[in-house]
């Protein structure tokens, strides 16, 4: 039985507009472009492959589909905001001026969307 705990993870996210997605993930988020073919744009983030899969149509999920663990969430949110990213606000969640919510366990989370409406997040744990 092959165990996957020691294998590299590959993440997938859908897009209807590959050009907009590539620009967003490469220029706004700073991921490294690897390749582009008829199926997906392939990016890399800290050793993890992200395949941005071309789809004719899809409905974005209302929950987080991809996130990054950061050391200083306030600094990360401020930096991405200065690059034009808009952080989401959710009714019923107590978010600070930057849009950061603190979970009961102490983790801090902020959400934003990619050009296709996929919900992405930054989080700081511990």
PDB file of C-alpha atoms in Angstrom:
ATOM      1  CA  UNK A   1       0.000   0.000   0.000  1.00  0.00           C
ATOM      2  CA  UNK A   2       1.496   3.334  -1.075  1.00  0.00           C
ATOM      3  CA  UNK A   3       1.365   5.952   1.661  1.00  0.00           C
ATOM      4  CA  UNK A   4       0.939   9.531   0.480  1.00  0.00           C
ATOM      5  CA  UNK A   5       2.077  11.403   3.589  1.00  0.00           C
ATOM      6  CA  UNK A   6       5.609  11.668   2.233  1.00  0.00           C
ATOM      7  CA  UNK A   7       4.650  12.561  -1.349  1.00  0.00           C
ATOM      8  CA  UNK A   8       4.406  16.073  -2.797  1.00  0.00           C
ATOM      9  CA  UNK A   9       0.935  17.570  -2.802  1.00  0.00           C
ATOM     10  CA  UNK A  10      -0.550  19.040  -5.996  1.00  0.00           C
ATOM     11  CA  UNK A  11      -3.341  21.601  -5.659  1.00  0.00           C
ATOM     12  CA  UNK A  12      -6.044  22.236  -8.279  1.00  0.00           C
ATOM     13  CA  UNK A  13      -8.246  25.274  -8.790  1.00  0.00           C
ATOM     14  CA  UNK A  14     -10.692  25.961 -11.647  1.00  0.00           C
ATOM     15  CA  UNK A  15     -10.751  28.939 -13.999  1.00  0.00           C
ATOM     16  CA  UNK A  16     -12.965  30.157 -16.823  1.00  0.00           C
ATOM     17  CA  UNK A  17     -10.398  32.786 -17.899  1.00  0.00           C
ATOM     18  CA  UNK A  18      -6.869  31.396 -17.924  1.00  0.00           C
ATOM     19  CA  UNK A  19      -5.287  34.718 -18.910  1.00  0.00           C
ATOM     20  CA  UNK A  20      -6.786  36.587 -15.965  1.00  0.00           C
ATOM     21  CA  UNK A  21      -5.922  33.736 -13.616  1.00  0.00           C
ATOM     22  CA  UNK A  22      -2.300  33.549 -14.697  1.00  0.00           C
ATOM     23  CA  UNK A  23      -1.885  37.312 -14.254  1.00  0.00           C
ATOM     24  CA  UNK A  24      -3.540  37.197 -10.808  1.00  0.00           C
ATOM     25  CA  UNK A  25      -1.591  34.225  -9.417  1.00  0.00           C
ATOM     26  CA  UNK A  26       1.718  35.285 -10.954  1.00  0.00           C
ATOM     27  CA  UNK A  27       1.651  39.074 -10.602  1.00  0.00           C
ATOM     28  CA  UNK A  28      -0.585  39.731  -7.604  1.00  0.00           C
ATOM     29  CA  UNK A  29       0.205  36.685  -5.486  1.00  0.00           C
ATOM     30  CA  UNK A  30       3.779  36.095  -6.653  1.00  0.00           C
ATOM     31  CA  UNK A  31       3.548  32.420  -7.652  1.00  0.00           C
ATOM     32  CA  UNK A  32       6.104  31.109 -10.133  1.00  0.00           C
ATOM     33  CA  UNK A  33       4.842  30.286 -13.633  1.00  0.00           C
ATOM     34  CA  UNK A  34       5.924  26.821 -14.812  1.00  0.00           C
ATOM     35  CA  UNK A  35       3.889  25.977 -17.924  1.00  0.00           C
ATOM     36  CA  UNK A  36       0.690  26.454 -19.869  1.00  0.00           C
ATOM     37  CA  UNK A  37      -1.115  23.879 -21.995  1.00  0.00           C
ATOM     38  CA  UNK A  38      -4.639  23.152 -23.190  1.00  0.00           C
ATOM     39  CA  UNK A  39      -5.646  21.710 -19.810  1.00  0.00           C
ATOM     40  CA  UNK A  40      -4.100  23.988 -17.184  1.00  0.00           C
ATOM     41  CA  UNK A  41      -1.718  26.749 -16.252  1.00  0.00           C
ATOM     42  CA  UNK A  42       0.864  25.287 -13.901  1.00  0.00           C
ATOM     43  CA  UNK A  43       2.264  27.466 -11.130  1.00  0.00           C
ATOM     44  CA  UNK A  44       4.529  26.735  -8.172  1.00  0.00           C
ATOM     45  CA  UNK A  45       4.274  28.035  -4.623  1.00  0.00           C
ATOM     46  CA  UNK A  46       7.074  27.064  -2.233  1.00  0.00           C
ATOM     47  CA  UNK A  47       7.531  23.624  -3.804  1.00  0.00           C
ATOM     48  CA  UNK A  48       3.808  22.901  -4.228  1.00  0.00           C
ATOM     49  CA  UNK A  49       2.402  22.611  -7.748  1.00  0.00           C
ATOM     50  CA  UNK A  50      -0.837  24.505  -8.419  1.00  0.00           C
ATOM     51  CA  UNK A  51      -2.729  23.463 -11.535  1.00  0.00           C
ATOM     52  CA  UNK A  52      -5.175  26.175 -12.597  1.00  0.00           C
ATOM     53  CA  UNK A  53      -7.523  24.010 -14.626  1.00  0.00           C
ATOM     54  CA  UNK A  54      -9.345  25.419 -17.652  1.00  0.00           C
ATOM     55  CA  UNK A  55     -13.099  24.802 -17.482  1.00  0.00           C
ATOM     56  CA  UNK A  56     -15.891  26.062 -19.706  1.00  0.00           C
ATOM     57  CA  UNK A  57     -18.060  26.786 -16.706  1.00  0.00           C
ATOM     58  CA  UNK A  58     -18.292  26.122 -12.989  1.00  0.00           C
ATOM     59  CA  UNK A  59     -19.848  27.641  -9.888  1.00  0.00           C
ATOM     60  CA  UNK A  60     -17.296  28.810  -7.318  1.00  0.00           C
ATOM     61  CA  UNK A  61     -17.680  27.243  -3.875  1.00  0.00           C
ATOM     62  CA  UNK A  62     -18.661  29.449  -0.931  1.00  0.00           C
ATOM     63  CA  UNK A  63     -15.889  28.016   1.252  1.00  0.00           C
ATOM     64  CA  UNK A  64     -12.104  28.362   1.118  1.00  0.00           C
ATOM     65  CA  UNK A  65     -10.589  26.168  -1.593  1.00  0.00           C
ATOM     66  CA  UNK A  66      -6.942  27.225  -1.263  1.00  0.00           C
ATOM     67  CA  UNK A  67      -4.985  28.976   1.463  1.00  0.00           C
ATOM     68  CA  UNK A  68      -1.552  30.043   2.617  1.00  0.00           C
ATOM     69  CA  UNK A  69      -0.089  29.808   6.122  1.00  0.00           C
ATOM     70  CA  UNK A  70       1.790  33.060   6.811  1.00  0.00           C
ATOM     71  CA  UNK A  71       3.965  34.150   9.726  1.00  0.00           C
ATOM     72  CA  UNK A  72       2.572  37.693  10.029  1.00  0.00           C
ATOM     73  CA  UNK A  73      -0.975  37.952   8.709  1.00  0.00           C
ATOM     74  CA  UNK A  74      -1.281  41.713   9.268  1.00  0.00           C
ATOM     75  CA  UNK A  75       1.836  42.345   7.184  1.00  0.00           C
ATOM     76  CA  UNK A  76       0.693  39.891   4.484  1.00  0.00           C
ATOM     77  CA  UNK A  77      -2.807  41.391   4.245  1.00  0.00           C
ATOM     78  CA  UNK A  78      -1.403  44.927   4.091  1.00  0.00           C
ATOM     79  CA  UNK A  79       1.083  43.920   1.383  1.00  0.00           C
ATOM     80  CA  UNK A  80      -1.501  42.190  -0.781  1.00  0.00           C
ATOM     81  CA  UNK A  81      -3.993  45.031  -0.252  1.00  0.00           C
ATOM     82  CA  UNK A  82      -1.375  47.452  -1.565  1.00  0.00           C
ATOM     83  CA  UNK A  83      -1.252  45.291  -4.728  1.00  0.00           C
ATOM     84  CA  UNK A  84      -4.993  45.779  -5.264  1.00  0.00           C
ATOM     85  CA  UNK A  85      -6.374  42.726  -3.473  1.00  0.00           C
ATOM     86  CA  UNK A  86      -9.726  43.228  -1.770  1.00  0.00           C
ATOM     87  CA  UNK A  87     -10.280  41.198   1.381  1.00  0.00           C
ATOM     88  CA  UNK A  88     -13.753  39.802   2.029  1.00  0.00           C
ATOM     89  CA  UNK A  89     -16.032  40.685   4.904  1.00  0.00           C
ATOM     90  CA  UNK A  90     -18.583  38.196   6.177  1.00  0.00           C
ATOM     91  CA  UNK A  91     -21.697  39.082   8.184  1.00  0.00           C
ATOM     92  CA  UNK A  92     -21.558  37.636  11.677  1.00  0.00           C
ATOM     93  CA  UNK A  93     -17.763  37.371  11.808  1.00  0.00           C
ATOM     94  CA  UNK A  94     -15.901  39.905  13.892  1.00  0.00           C
ATOM     95  CA  UNK A  95     -13.148  41.017  11.539  1.00  0.00           C
ATOM     96  CA  UNK A  96     -10.688  43.807  12.290  1.00  0.00           C
ATOM     97  CA  UNK A  97      -9.985  46.853  10.103  1.00  0.00           C
ATOM     98  CA  UNK A  98      -7.860  44.715   7.743  1.00  0.00           C
ATOM     99  CA  UNK A  99     -10.549  42.029   7.435  1.00  0.00           C
ATOM    100  CA  UNK A 100      -8.786  39.553   9.740  1.00  0.00           C
ATOM    101  CA  UNK A 101     -10.905  37.249  11.917  1.00  0.00           C
ATOM    102  CA  UNK A 102      -9.510  35.584  15.026  1.00  0.00           C
ATOM    103  CA  UNK A 103     -10.766  32.048  15.617  1.00  0.00           C
ATOM    104  CA  UNK A 104     -11.572  30.890  19.163  1.00  0.00           C
ATOM    105  CA  UNK A 105      -8.395  28.747  19.136  1.00  0.00           C
ATOM    106  CA  UNK A 106      -6.224  31.763  18.324  1.00  0.00           C
ATOM    107  CA  UNK A 107      -5.644  31.315  14.589  1.00  0.00           C
ATOM    108  CA  UNK A 108      -6.132  34.414  12.453  1.00  0.00           C
ATOM    109  CA  UNK A 109      -7.726  34.228   8.984  1.00  0.00           C
ATOM    110  CA  UNK A 110      -8.407  36.659   6.140  1.00  0.00           C
ATOM    111  CA  UNK A 111     -10.198  35.780   2.895  1.00  0.00           C
ATOM    112  CA  UNK A 112     -10.036  37.069  -0.656  1.00  0.00           C
ATOM    113  CA  UNK A 113     -11.232  35.878  -4.065  1.00  0.00           C
ATOM    114  CA  UNK A 114      -9.436  35.178  -7.314  1.00  0.00           C
ATOM    115  CA  UNK A 115     -10.825  36.521 -10.630  1.00  0.00           C
ATOM    116  CA  UNK A 116     -13.148  33.498 -10.938  1.00  0.00           C
ATOM    117  CA  UNK A 117     -14.647  34.004  -7.473  1.00  0.00           C
ATOM    118  CA  UNK A 118     -12.774  31.123  -5.821  1.00  0.00           C
ATOM    119  CA  UNK A 119     -12.391  31.848  -2.092  1.00  0.00           C
ATOM    120  CA  UNK A 120      -8.749  31.890  -0.994  1.00  0.00           C
ATOM    121  CA  UNK A 121      -7.304  32.610   2.443  1.00  0.00           C
ATOM    122  CA  UNK A 122      -4.320  33.662   4.470  1.00  0.00           C
ATOM    123  CA  UNK A 123      -3.999  32.228   7.940  1.00  0.00           C
ATOM    124  CA  UNK A 124      -1.593  32.560  10.843  1.00  0.00           C
ATOM    125  CA  UNK A 125      -1.430  29.721  13.335  1.00  0.00           C
ATOM    126  CA  UNK A 126       0.211  30.029  16.731  1.00  0.00           C
TER     127      UNK A 126
END
